[in-house]
PDB file of C-alpha atoms and ligand atoms in Angstrom:
ATOM      1  CA  UNK A1048     -13.874 -22.808 -27.037  1.00 92.00           C
ATOM      2  CA  UNK A1049     -16.085 -22.813 -25.013  1.00 91.00           C
ATOM      3  CA  UNK A1050     -16.329 -26.467 -24.243  1.00 94.00           C
ATOM      4  CA  UNK A1051     -11.875 -26.036 -22.968  1.00 96.00           C
ATOM      5  CA  UNK A1052     -13.625 -23.587 -20.822  1.00 97.00           C
ATOM      6  CA  UNK A1053     -15.686 -25.318 -18.663  1.00 97.00           C
ATOM      7  CA  UNK A1054     -13.096 -28.373 -18.985  1.00 97.00           C
ATOM      8  CA  UNK A1055     -10.598 -26.018 -17.943  1.00 98.00           C
ATOM      9  CA  UNK A1056     -13.165 -25.000 -14.906  1.00 98.00           C
ATOM     10  CA  UNK A1057     -13.999 -28.413 -13.663  1.00 97.00           C
ATOM     11  CA  UNK A1058     -10.053 -29.500 -13.776  1.00 97.00           C
ATOM     12  CA  UNK A1059      -9.345 -26.486 -11.794  1.00 98.00           C
ATOM     13  CA  UNK A1060     -12.573 -25.897  -8.881  1.00 97.00           C
ATOM     14  CA  UNK A1061     -10.730 -29.758  -7.254  1.00 96.00           C
ATOM     15  CA  UNK A1062      -8.142 -26.074  -6.079  1.00 97.00           C
ATOM     16  CA  UNK A1063     -10.637 -24.193  -4.142  1.00 97.00           C
ATOM     17  CA  UNK A1064     -11.122 -27.580  -2.050  1.00 95.00           C
ATOM     18  CA  UNK A1065      -6.527 -26.081  -0.598  1.00 95.00           C
ATOM     19  CA  UNK A1066      -7.406 -22.113  -0.298  1.00 95.00           C
ATOM     20  CA  UNK A1067      -9.964 -20.909   2.530  1.00 94.00           C
ATOM     21  CA  UNK A1068     -12.132 -18.016   1.839  1.00 95.00           C
ATOM     22  CA  UNK A1069     -10.990 -14.364   3.346  1.00 91.00           C
ATOM     23  CA  UNK A1070     -11.734 -13.860   6.713  1.00 87.00           C
ATOM     24  CA  UNK A1071     -10.608 -11.036   8.611  1.00 84.00           C
ATOM     25  CA  UNK A1072     -13.898  -9.156   6.286  1.00 85.00           C
ATOM     26  CA  UNK A1073     -16.851 -11.206   7.709  1.00 87.00           C
ATOM     27  CA  UNK A1074     -19.126 -10.100   5.402  1.00 86.00           C
ATOM     28  CA  UNK A1075     -16.535 -12.300   2.219  1.00 87.00           C
ATOM     29  CA  UNK A1076     -18.417 -15.875   4.436  1.00 89.00           C
ATOM     30  CA  UNK A1077     -20.939 -15.332   2.869  1.00 88.00           C
ATOM     31  CA  UNK A1078     -19.767 -16.970  -0.551  1.00 91.00           C
ATOM     32  CA  UNK A1079     -19.477 -19.922  -1.976  1.00 93.00           C
ATOM     33  CA  UNK A1080     -16.215 -21.287  -1.987  1.00 95.00           C
ATOM     34  CA  UNK A1081     -16.181 -24.157  -4.990  1.00 96.00           C
ATOM     35  CA  UNK A1082     -17.049 -21.175  -6.921  1.00 97.00           C
ATOM     36  CA  UNK A1083     -14.661 -21.207 -10.473  1.00 98.00           C
ATOM     37  CA  UNK A1084     -15.574 -19.430 -13.200  1.00 98.00           C
ATOM     38  CA  UNK A1085     -14.225 -17.350 -15.990  1.00 98.00           C
ATOM     39  CA  UNK A1086     -15.115 -14.692 -18.707  1.00 98.00           C
ATOM     40  CA  UNK A1087     -12.784 -14.179 -21.876  1.00 98.00           C
ATOM     41  CA  UNK A1088     -13.377 -11.472 -24.559  1.00 98.00           C
ATOM     42  CA  UNK A1089     -10.721 -11.376 -27.780  1.00 97.00           C
ATOM     43  CA  UNK A1090      -9.839  -8.929 -29.634  1.00 94.00           C
ATOM     44  CA  UNK A1091     -11.731 -10.138 -32.570  1.00 94.00           C
ATOM     45  CA  UNK A1092     -14.689  -9.345 -29.875  1.00 93.00           C
ATOM     46  CA  UNK A1093     -15.913 -12.252 -28.943  1.00 96.00           C
ATOM     47  CA  UNK A1094     -16.702 -13.792 -25.918  1.00 97.00           C
ATOM     48  CA  UNK A1095     -16.459 -16.819 -24.619  1.00 98.00           C
ATOM     49  CA  UNK A1096     -17.520 -17.943 -20.063  1.00 98.00           C
ATOM     50  CA  UNK A1097     -17.559 -21.264 -18.409  1.00 98.00           C
ATOM     51  CA  UNK A1098     -18.620 -21.722 -14.771  1.00 98.00           C
ATOM     52  CA  UNK A1099     -19.543 -20.000 -12.431  1.00 97.00           C
ATOM     53  CA  UNK A1100     -19.155 -16.598 -14.569  1.00 97.00           C
ATOM     54  CA  UNK A1101     -22.128 -14.572 -13.586  1.00 96.00           C
ATOM     55  CA  UNK A1102     -21.744 -14.056  -9.359  1.00 96.00           C
ATOM     56  CA  UNK A1103     -21.697 -10.955  -8.731  1.00 96.00           C
ATOM     57  CA  UNK A1104     -18.699 -10.485  -5.927  1.00 97.00           C
ATOM     58  CA  UNK A1105     -16.958  -7.201  -4.604  1.00 97.00           C
ATOM     59  CA  UNK A1106     -13.965  -5.575  -7.114  1.00 98.00           C
ATOM     60  CA  UNK A1107     -11.023  -6.200  -3.427  1.00 97.00           C
ATOM     61  CA  UNK A1108      -7.763  -5.125  -4.622  1.00 97.00           C
ATOM     62  CA  UNK A1109      -8.674  -5.887  -8.160  1.00 98.00           C
ATOM     63  CA  UNK A1110      -9.684  -1.371  -7.333  1.00 98.00           C
ATOM     64  CA  UNK A1111      -6.428  -0.804  -7.111  1.00 98.00           C
ATOM     65  CA  UNK A1112      -5.246  -0.776 -10.479  1.00 98.00           C
ATOM     66  CA  UNK A1113      -8.405   1.877 -11.768  1.00 98.00           C
ATOM     67  CA  UNK A1114      -7.263   3.492  -8.760  1.00 98.00           C
ATOM     68  CA  UNK A1115      -4.282   3.631 -10.372  1.00 98.00           C
ATOM     69  CA  UNK A1116      -4.996   4.926 -13.783  1.00 98.00           C
ATOM     70  CA  UNK A1117      -7.844   7.647 -11.749  1.00 98.00           C
ATOM     71  CA  UNK A1118      -4.099   9.024 -10.078  1.00 98.00           C
ATOM     72  CA  UNK A1119      -2.789   8.852 -13.367  1.00 98.00           C
ATOM     73  CA  UNK A1120      -5.387  10.813 -14.975  1.00 98.00           C
ATOM     74  CA  UNK A1121      -5.566  13.386 -12.499  1.00 98.00           C
ATOM     75  CA  UNK A1122      -2.342  14.166 -12.114  1.00 98.00           C
ATOM     76  CA  UNK A1123       0.519  12.813 -14.738  1.00 97.00           C
ATOM     77  CA  UNK A1124       3.174  10.446 -14.220  1.00 97.00           C
ATOM     78  CA  UNK A1125       5.316  12.606 -12.783  1.00 97.00           C
ATOM     79  CA  UNK A1126       3.280  13.453 -10.176  1.00 97.00           C
ATOM     80  CA  UNK A1127       2.490   9.944  -8.952  1.00 97.00           C
ATOM     81  CA  UNK A1128       5.612   8.754  -9.068  1.00 96.00           C
ATOM     82  CA  UNK A1129       7.349  10.646  -7.330  1.00 94.00           C
ATOM     83  CA  UNK A1130       4.539   9.695  -3.832  1.00 95.00           C
ATOM     84  CA  UNK A1131       3.617   5.596  -5.108  1.00 95.00           C
ATOM     85  CA  UNK A1132       7.559   3.663  -5.743  1.00 94.00           C
ATOM     86  CA  UNK A1133       7.081   1.093  -8.165  1.00 94.00           C
ATOM     87  CA  UNK A1134       9.044  -1.556  -7.454  1.00 91.00           C
ATOM     88  CA  UNK A1135       8.108  -5.244  -5.997  1.00 90.00           C
ATOM     89  CA  UNK A1136       7.337  -5.278  -2.027  1.00 87.00           C
ATOM     90  CA  UNK A1137       8.078  -8.999  -2.118  1.00 85.00           C
ATOM     91  CA  UNK A1138       6.303  -8.556   0.914  1.00 84.00           C
ATOM     92  CA  UNK A1139       1.825  -8.936   2.189  1.00 85.00           C
ATOM     93  CA  UNK A1140      -0.713  -6.853   0.423  1.00 88.00           C
ATOM     94  CA  UNK A1141      -1.075  -5.394   4.000  1.00 86.00           C
ATOM     95  CA  UNK A1142       1.988  -5.413   5.726  1.00 83.00           C
ATOM     96  CA  UNK A1143       3.300  -3.033   8.195  1.00 81.00           C
ATOM     97  CA  UNK A1144       7.117  -2.569   7.993  1.00 73.00           C
ATOM     98  CA  UNK A1145       9.946  -1.240  10.034  1.00 70.00           C
ATOM     99  CA  UNK A1146       9.875   1.999   9.232  1.00 67.00           C
ATOM    100  CA  UNK A1147      11.976   2.901  11.552  1.00 67.00           C
ATOM    101  CA  UNK A1148      15.277   3.919   9.048  1.00 69.00           C
ATOM    102  CA  UNK A1149      13.012   4.141   5.709  1.00 72.00           C
ATOM    103  CA  UNK A1150      14.009   8.450   4.750  1.00 74.00           C
ATOM    104  CA  UNK A1151      11.466   8.127   1.364  1.00 83.00           C
ATOM    105  CA  UNK A1152       8.623   6.082   2.073  1.00 86.00           C
ATOM    106  CA  UNK A1153       8.017   5.783  -1.811  1.00 86.00           C
ATOM    107  CA  UNK A1154      10.835   3.376  -2.225  1.00 85.00           C
ATOM    108  CA  UNK A1155       8.824   1.252  -0.019  1.00 87.00           C
ATOM    109  CA  UNK A1156       5.345   1.671  -1.621  1.00 92.00           C
ATOM    110  CA  UNK A1157       4.124   0.841  -4.848  1.00 94.00           C
ATOM    111  CA  UNK A1158       0.556   1.667  -6.315  1.00 96.00           C
ATOM    112  CA  UNK A1159      -0.363  -2.879  -6.261  1.00 96.00           C
ATOM    113  CA  UNK A1160      -0.160  -2.919  -2.665  1.00 95.00           C
ATOM    114  CA  UNK A1161      -2.494  -1.235   0.475  1.00 96.00           C
ATOM    115  CA  UNK A1162       0.166   1.270   1.000  1.00 96.00           C
ATOM    116  CA  UNK A1163       0.313   2.624  -2.021  1.00 96.00           C
ATOM    117  CA  UNK A1164      -3.057   2.538  -3.033  1.00 98.00           C
ATOM    118  CA  UNK A1165      -5.170   4.638  -0.799  1.00 98.00           C
ATOM    119  CA  UNK A1166      -1.882   7.091  -0.958  1.00 97.00           C
ATOM    120  CA  UNK A1167      -3.992   6.869  -4.810  1.00 98.00           C
ATOM    121  CA  UNK A1168      -6.829   7.277  -2.846  1.00 98.00           C
ATOM    122  CA  UNK A1169      -5.636  11.717  -1.961  1.00 97.00           C
ATOM    123  CA  UNK A1170      -5.125  12.367  -5.684  1.00 97.00           C
ATOM    124  CA  UNK A1171      -7.631  11.245  -7.195  1.00 98.00           C
ATOM    125  CA  UNK A1172      -9.224  15.201  -7.732  1.00 98.00           C
ATOM    126  CA  UNK A1173     -12.861  16.120  -6.342  1.00 98.00           C
ATOM    127  CA  UNK A1174     -14.493  18.228  -3.807  1.00 97.00           C
ATOM    128  CA  UNK A1175     -14.671  15.215  -1.297  1.00 97.00           C
ATOM    129  CA  UNK A1176     -14.106  12.079  -0.351  1.00 97.00           C
ATOM    130  CA  UNK A1177     -17.835  12.098  -2.466  1.00 98.00           C
ATOM    131  CA  UNK A1178     -17.170  13.079  -5.306  1.00 98.00           C
ATOM    132  CA  UNK A1179     -13.629  11.461  -5.599  1.00 98.00           C
ATOM    133  CA  UNK A1180     -15.555   7.990  -5.536  1.00 98.00           C
ATOM    134  CA  UNK A1181     -17.928   9.064  -8.003  1.00 98.00           C
ATOM    135  CA  UNK A1182     -15.203   9.297 -11.023  1.00 98.00           C
ATOM    136  CA  UNK A1183     -13.318   6.604  -9.115  1.00 98.00           C
ATOM    137  CA  UNK A1184     -16.843   4.974 -10.215  1.00 98.00           C
ATOM    138  CA  UNK A1185     -17.661   6.710 -13.496  1.00 98.00           C
ATOM    139  CA  UNK A1186     -14.617   5.260 -15.102  1.00 98.00           C
ATOM    140  CA  UNK A1187     -15.384   1.809 -13.551  1.00 98.00           C
ATOM    141  CA  UNK A1188     -18.774   2.179 -15.546  1.00 98.00           C
ATOM    142  CA  UNK A1189     -16.678   3.427 -18.162  1.00 96.00           C
ATOM    143  CA  UNK A1190     -13.765   0.280 -19.251  1.00 96.00           C
ATOM    144  CA  UNK A1191     -16.192  -2.297 -17.653  1.00 97.00           C
ATOM    145  CA  UNK A1192     -19.054  -1.083 -20.025  1.00 95.00           C
ATOM    146  CA  UNK A1193     -21.901  -1.142 -17.117  1.00 97.00           C
ATOM    147  CA  UNK A1194     -23.294   1.852 -15.947  1.00 97.00           C
ATOM    148  CA  UNK A1195     -25.781  -0.137 -13.735  1.00 97.00           C
ATOM    149  CA  UNK A1196     -21.906  -1.859 -11.707  1.00 98.00           C
ATOM    150  CA  UNK A1197     -22.053  -0.253  -7.440  1.00 97.00           C
ATOM    151  CA  UNK A1198     -21.264  -0.182  -3.908  1.00 98.00           C
ATOM    152  CA  UNK A1199     -22.267  -3.267  -1.348  1.00 97.00           C
ATOM    153  CA  UNK A1200     -22.933  -0.950   1.163  1.00 96.00           C
ATOM    154  CA  UNK A1201     -22.957  -4.358   3.268  1.00 95.00           C
ATOM    155  CA  UNK A1202     -19.044  -5.735   2.213  1.00 95.00           C
ATOM    156  CA  UNK A1203     -18.387  -1.560   3.133  1.00 96.00           C
ATOM    157  CA  UNK A1204     -19.432  -1.058   5.803  1.00 95.00           C
ATOM    158  CA  UNK A1205     -17.622  -4.726   6.930  1.00 93.00           C
ATOM    159  CA  UNK A1206     -14.231  -3.348   6.120  1.00 94.00           C
ATOM    160  CA  UNK A1207     -15.334   0.265   7.911  1.00 94.00           C
ATOM    161  CA  UNK A1208     -15.793  -1.989  10.981  1.00 94.00           C
ATOM    162  CA  UNK A1209     -12.199  -4.739  10.776  1.00 93.00           C
ATOM    163  CA  UNK A1210     -10.446  -2.035   8.873  1.00 95.00           C
ATOM    164  CA  UNK A1211      -7.834   0.299  11.194  1.00 95.00           C
ATOM    165  CA  UNK A1212      -4.513  -2.205  10.146  1.00 95.00           C
ATOM    166  CA  UNK A1213      -6.188  -0.335   6.658  1.00 96.00           C
ATOM    167  CA  UNK A1214      -5.860   3.028   9.377  1.00 97.00           C
ATOM    168  CA  UNK A1215      -2.773   2.562  10.559  1.00 95.00           C
ATOM    169  CA  UNK A1216      -0.928   2.504   7.286  1.00 94.00           C
ATOM    170  CA  UNK A1217      -3.396   5.427   6.129  1.00 96.00           C
ATOM    171  CA  UNK A1218      -1.845   7.743   9.192  1.00 94.00           C
ATOM    172  CA  UNK A1219       1.542   6.125   8.771  1.00 92.00           C
ATOM    173  CA  UNK A1220       0.598   8.159   4.964  1.00 93.00           C
ATOM    174  CA  UNK A1221       0.319  11.223   6.514  1.00 94.00           C
ATOM    175  CA  UNK A1222       2.715  11.426   9.240  1.00 91.00           C
ATOM    176  CA  UNK A1223       4.883  11.344   6.418  1.00 90.00           C
ATOM    177  CA  UNK A1224       3.950  13.886   3.722  1.00 92.00           C
ATOM    178  CA  UNK A1225       2.784  11.446   1.655  1.00 93.00           C
ATOM    179  CA  UNK A1226      -1.402  12.007   1.769  1.00 94.00           C
ATOM    180  CA  UNK A1227      -2.431  14.994   3.994  1.00 93.00           C
ATOM    181  CA  UNK A1228      -6.720  14.582   3.589  1.00 94.00           C
ATOM    182  CA  UNK A1229      -8.405  13.839   6.628  1.00 96.00           C
ATOM    183  CA  UNK A1230      -6.954  10.296   6.863  1.00 97.00           C
ATOM    184  CA  UNK A1231     -10.808   8.632   7.528  1.00 97.00           C
ATOM    185  CA  UNK A1232     -12.192  10.584   4.077  1.00 98.00           C
ATOM    186  CA  UNK A1233      -8.824   9.109   2.112  1.00 98.00           C
ATOM    187  CA  UNK A1234     -10.133   5.598   3.638  1.00 98.00           C
ATOM    188  CA  UNK A1235     -13.498   5.999   3.030  1.00 98.00           C
ATOM    189  CA  UNK A1236     -12.638   6.399  -0.759  1.00 98.00           C
ATOM    190  CA  UNK A1237     -10.554   2.837  -0.610  1.00 98.00           C
ATOM    191  CA  UNK A1238     -13.514   1.198   0.899  1.00 98.00           C
ATOM    192  CA  UNK A1239     -15.753   1.707  -1.025  1.00 98.00           C
ATOM    193  CA  UNK A1240     -13.487   1.857  -4.313  1.00 98.00           C
ATOM    194  CA  UNK A1241     -12.791  -2.680  -2.867  1.00 98.00           C
ATOM    195  CA  UNK A1242     -16.566  -3.037  -2.412  1.00 97.00           C
ATOM    196  CA  UNK A1243     -18.093  -1.721  -5.671  1.00 98.00           C
ATOM    197  CA  UNK A1244     -19.689  -4.967  -7.126  1.00 97.00           C
ATOM    198  CA  UNK A1245     -18.085  -7.126 -10.283  1.00 98.00           C
ATOM    199  CA  UNK A1246     -18.789  -9.670 -12.267  1.00 98.00           C
ATOM    200  CA  UNK A1247     -16.775 -12.023 -14.269  1.00 98.00           C
ATOM    201  CA  UNK A1248     -17.754  -9.472 -17.319  1.00 98.00           C
ATOM    202  CA  UNK A1249     -17.014  -6.201 -16.510  1.00 98.00           C
ATOM    203  CA  UNK A1250     -12.988  -8.026 -15.587  1.00 98.00           C
ATOM    204  CA  UNK A1251     -12.664  -9.467 -18.210  1.00 98.00           C
ATOM    205  CA  UNK A1252     -13.881  -5.332 -20.271  1.00 97.00           C
ATOM    206  CA  UNK A1253     -11.366  -4.014 -18.401  1.00 98.00           C
ATOM    207  CA  UNK A1254      -9.006  -6.578 -18.947  1.00 98.00           C
ATOM    208  CA  UNK A1255      -9.624  -5.492 -23.186  1.00 97.00           C
ATOM    209  CA  UNK A1256      -9.177  -1.760 -22.459  1.00 97.00           C
ATOM    210  CA  UNK A1257      -5.868  -2.624 -20.472  1.00 98.00           C
ATOM    211  CA  UNK A1258      -4.950  -5.051 -23.637  1.00 98.00           C
ATOM    212  CA  UNK A1259      -6.351  -2.989 -26.752  1.00 96.00           C
ATOM    213  CA  UNK A1260      -4.251   0.167 -25.347  1.00 96.00           C
ATOM    214  CA  UNK A1261      -6.772   1.803 -23.828  1.00 97.00           C
ATOM    215  CA  UNK A1262      -9.446   1.324 -26.470  1.00 95.00           C
ATOM    216  CA  UNK A1263     -13.283   0.016 -25.344  1.00 89.00           C
ATOM    217  CA  UNK A1264     -14.176  -3.597 -27.947  1.00 85.00           C
ATOM    218  CA  UNK A1265     -17.876  -1.713 -28.201  1.00 77.00           C
ATOM    219  CA  UNK A1266     -16.524   1.826 -29.361  1.00 73.00           C
ATOM    220  CA  UNK A1267     -13.357   1.874 -30.080  1.00 76.00           C
ATOM    221  CA  UNK A1268     -12.717   4.903 -28.415  1.00 81.00           C
ATOM    222  CA  UNK A1269     -10.182   5.968 -26.366  1.00 91.00           C
ATOM    223  CA  UNK A1270     -11.101   5.152 -22.894  1.00 93.00           C
ATOM    224  CA  UNK A1271      -7.401   6.365 -21.004  1.00 96.00           C
ATOM    225  CA  UNK A1272      -4.374   6.552 -23.079  1.00 96.00           C
ATOM    226  CA  UNK A1273      -1.468   3.815 -24.565  1.00 96.00           C
ATOM    227  CA  UNK A1274       1.351   5.656 -22.019  1.00 96.00           C
ATOM    228  CA  UNK A1275      -0.751   4.748 -18.780  1.00 98.00           C
ATOM    229  CA  UNK A1276      -2.456   1.025 -20.007  1.00 98.00           C
ATOM    230  CA  UNK A1277       0.760   0.519 -20.446  1.00 97.00           C
ATOM    231  CA  UNK A1278       2.764   2.196 -17.431  1.00 98.00           C
ATOM    232  CA  UNK A1279      -0.659  -0.182 -15.283  1.00 98.00           C
ATOM    233  CA  UNK A1280      -0.263  -3.459 -17.693  1.00 98.00           C
ATOM    234  CA  UNK A1281       4.428  -2.954 -16.189  1.00 97.00           C
ATOM    235  CA  UNK A1282       2.647  -2.780 -12.609  1.00 97.00           C
ATOM    236  CA  UNK A1283       0.358  -5.836 -12.513  1.00 97.00           C
ATOM    237  CA  UNK A1284       2.593  -7.658 -14.018  1.00 97.00           C
ATOM    238  CA  UNK A1285       5.301  -6.684 -11.433  1.00 96.00           C
ATOM    239  CA  UNK A1286       3.223  -6.626  -8.473  1.00 95.00           C
ATOM    240  CA  UNK A1287      -0.261  -7.264  -9.562  1.00 95.00           C
ATOM    241  CA  UNK A1288       0.461 -10.963  -7.023  1.00 92.00           C
ATOM    242  CA  UNK A1289       1.653  -9.176  -4.220  1.00 85.00           C
ATOM    243  CA  UNK A1290       4.787 -11.322  -2.458  1.00 87.00           C
ATOM    244  CA  UNK A1291       2.954 -13.937  -5.514  1.00 91.00           C
ATOM    245  CA  UNK A1292       4.050 -12.379  -8.761  1.00 92.00           C
ATOM    246  CA  UNK A1293       7.297 -14.002  -9.029  1.00 94.00           C
ATOM    247  CA  UNK A1294       5.831 -17.444  -9.288  1.00 95.00           C
ATOM    248  CA  UNK A1295       2.574 -16.715 -10.906  1.00 96.00           C
ATOM    249  CA  UNK A1296       4.899 -14.341 -13.739  1.00 97.00           C
ATOM    250  CA  UNK A1297       6.626 -18.016 -14.454  1.00 97.00           C
ATOM    251  CA  UNK A1298       3.033 -19.812 -15.092  1.00 97.00           C
ATOM    252  CA  UNK A1299       0.542 -17.718 -16.914  1.00 98.00           C
ATOM    253  CA  UNK A1300       3.009 -14.861 -17.662  1.00 98.00           C
ATOM    254  CA  UNK A1301       0.164 -12.354 -18.529  1.00 98.00           C
ATOM    255  CA  UNK A1302      -0.722  -8.655 -16.008  1.00 98.00           C
ATOM    256  CA  UNK A1303      -2.966 -10.148 -13.534  1.00 98.00           C
ATOM    257  CA  UNK A1304      -4.846  -8.295 -10.576  1.00 98.00           C
ATOM    258  CA  UNK A1305      -5.681 -10.216  -7.713  1.00 97.00           C
ATOM    259  CA  UNK A1306      -8.452  -9.487  -5.005  1.00 97.00           C
ATOM    260  CA  UNK A1307      -9.303 -11.558  -1.280  1.00 96.00           C
ATOM    261  CA  UNK A1308     -13.151 -10.978  -3.199  1.00 96.00           C
ATOM    262  CA  UNK A1309     -12.035 -13.612  -5.713  1.00 97.00           C
ATOM    263  CA  UNK A1310     -11.748 -11.717  -8.447  1.00 98.00           C
ATOM    264  CA  UNK A1311      -7.984 -11.399 -10.328  1.00 98.00           C
ATOM    265  CA  UNK A1312      -7.895  -9.333 -13.486  1.00 98.00           C
ATOM    266  CA  UNK A1313      -6.003 -10.593 -16.457  1.00 98.00           C
ATOM    267  CA  UNK A1314      -4.001  -9.334 -19.680  1.00 98.00           C
ATOM    268  CA  UNK A1315      -3.233 -10.537 -22.000  1.00 98.00           C
ATOM    269  CA  UNK A1316      -1.844  -8.343 -24.232  1.00 97.00           C
ATOM    270  CA  UNK A1317      -2.754  -7.558 -28.511  1.00 96.00           C
ATOM    271  CA  UNK A1318      -5.456 -10.655 -26.883  1.00 97.00           C
ATOM    272  CA  UNK A1319      -7.349 -11.141 -24.978  1.00 98.00           C
ATOM    273  CA  UNK A1320      -9.346  -9.126 -22.197  1.00 98.00           C
ATOM    274  CA  UNK A1321      -9.877 -12.304 -18.722  1.00 98.00           C
ATOM    275  CA  UNK A1322     -12.173 -11.558 -15.981  1.00 98.00           C
ATOM    276  CA  UNK A1323     -11.335 -15.159 -13.109  1.00 98.00           C
ATOM    277  CA  UNK A1324     -13.268 -15.034  -9.835  1.00 98.00           C
ATOM    278  CA  UNK A1325     -12.937 -18.104  -7.302  1.00 98.00           C
ATOM    279  CA  UNK A1326     -13.215 -17.097  -3.948  1.00 97.00           C
ATOM    280  CA  UNK A1327     -10.684 -19.625  -2.365  1.00 97.00           C
ATOM    281  CA  UNK A1328      -7.880 -17.960  -1.907  1.00 96.00           C
ATOM    282  CA  UNK A1329      -4.062 -19.062  -0.797  1.00 95.00           C
ATOM    283  CA  UNK A1330      -1.881 -17.731   1.582  1.00 92.00           C
ATOM    284  CA  UNK A1331      -1.009 -14.312  -0.349  1.00 90.00           C
ATOM    285  CA  UNK A1332      -5.064 -14.061  -1.050  1.00 91.00           C
ATOM    286  CA  UNK A1333      -4.570 -14.483  -4.465  1.00 94.00           C
ATOM    287  CA  UNK A1334      -7.892 -17.067  -5.559  1.00 97.00           C
ATOM    288  CA  UNK A1335      -6.404 -20.185  -5.714  1.00 97.00           C
ATOM    289  CA  UNK A1336      -8.402 -21.998  -8.404  1.00 98.00           C
ATOM    290  CA  UNK A1337      -8.594 -19.391 -10.488  1.00 98.00           C
ATOM    291  CA  UNK A1338      -4.109 -19.571 -10.727  1.00 98.00           C
ATOM    292  CA  UNK A1339      -4.089 -22.569 -12.025  1.00 98.00           C
ATOM    293  CA  UNK A1340      -7.066 -22.335 -14.008  1.00 98.00           C
ATOM    294  CA  UNK A1341      -5.215 -18.672 -15.657  1.00 98.00           C
ATOM    295  CA  UNK A1342      -2.524 -20.938 -16.258  1.00 98.00           C
ATOM    296  CA  UNK A1343      -4.125 -23.544 -17.774  1.00 98.00           C
ATOM    297  CA  UNK A1344      -5.601 -21.288 -20.444  1.00 98.00           C
ATOM    298  CA  UNK A1345      -2.196 -18.964 -20.490  1.00 98.00           C
ATOM    299  CA  UNK A1346      -0.183 -22.972 -21.975  1.00 98.00           C
ATOM    300  CA  UNK A1347      -3.294 -23.692 -23.986  1.00 97.00           C
ATOM    301  CA  UNK A1348      -3.448 -21.351 -26.081  1.00 97.00           C
ATOM    302  CA  UNK A1349      -0.032 -19.371 -25.600  1.00 97.00           C
ATOM    303  CA  UNK A1350      -0.233 -16.289 -23.979  1.00 98.00           C
ATOM    304  CA  UNK A1351       2.350 -15.730 -21.497  1.00 98.00           C
ATOM    305  CA  UNK A1352       4.604 -12.822 -22.907  1.00 96.00           C
ATOM    306  CA  UNK A1353       8.046 -14.532 -22.328  1.00 96.00           C
TER     307      UNK A1353
HETATM  308  O1  DON B 653      -7.223  -3.377   2.361  1.00 83.35           O
HETATM  309  C1  DON B 653      -7.888  -5.213   2.490  1.00 83.35           C
HETATM  310  O2  DON B 653      -7.927  -5.279   2.718  1.00 83.35           O
HETATM  311  C2  DON B 653      -8.855  -4.896   0.591  1.00 83.35           C
HETATM  312  N1  DON B 653     -10.554  -3.879   1.031  1.00 83.35           N
HETATM  313  C3  DON B 653      -8.244  -5.171   0.057  1.00 83.35           C
HETATM  314  C4  DON B 653      -7.389  -6.580   0.562  1.00 83.35           C
HETATM  315  C5  DON B 653      -7.482  -7.288  -1.425  1.00 83.35           C
HETATM  316  O3  DON B 653      -8.212  -7.270  -2.424  1.00 83.35           O
HETATM  317  C6  DON B 653      -5.925  -7.741  -0.981  1.00 83.35           C
HETATM  318  N2  DON B 653      -5.560  -8.769  -2.864  1.00 83.35           N
HETATM  319  N3  DON B 653      -5.475 -10.184  -1.900  1.00 83.35           N
END
């Protein structure tokens, strides 16, 4: 398996040349565009990795399924789905569409695009923004089995400085009454969530829990309930790769979430959790070589659920 992964990484690495680093967050330009790595954890507990699997990078939008999980745990499914819809938008992750004719905002947003994720940040329980974020970080540590995960403060500052589009989305949510908290506090939680620093192994562990009905590899403890992992996996399948979700479903066929830091969290239900890192992105903000690598892996190990 190790040799197979190495071969796939090397074959996929050339595709990094066709992508770009995320430039709208200046700190992310410090990543190495040629990097590509993978870590997978199978349901028999065996772990395999190849390429630049040990690089640290920021989680970015891969925090969205974690925010969704916590919003579900704290509020239940009905509360969440009454405020944030579950249909794919078919639009870019940070799209500000023409909402002037929209009566029910929830029908036009989902938890995997920025506006939906910002709405869910306000649903996390906690007395203030710090406690809300701490609870999200604690869940991330638990799901990944890594106590040492923290925030990259340079990326956080960079996100905050350049986050006016997210500010616009948050004010829109407030104008519709979807959020009632202070906009800057809600965004603070969101920007910090995006700046959590992880590795492919952390993503693979999170993917493992999602593939294993909410149970961790090490203790078989139920970290989240099966009804919520099922909910999150379904949303990942339909919305996790933004306006590239349909193409990804055809080519790879498993639930996944991308981030502009280059990470992809993938879940092969009952088979394995997979973490990818490849910071060269396609025009939709997804890791260009990472998708190629997942396509090869899925074809070779018959991972597609279709
Ligand atoms: O909201 C943003 O702009 C980023 N911090 C996260 C966006 C992101 O990762 C989109 N994913 N492909």
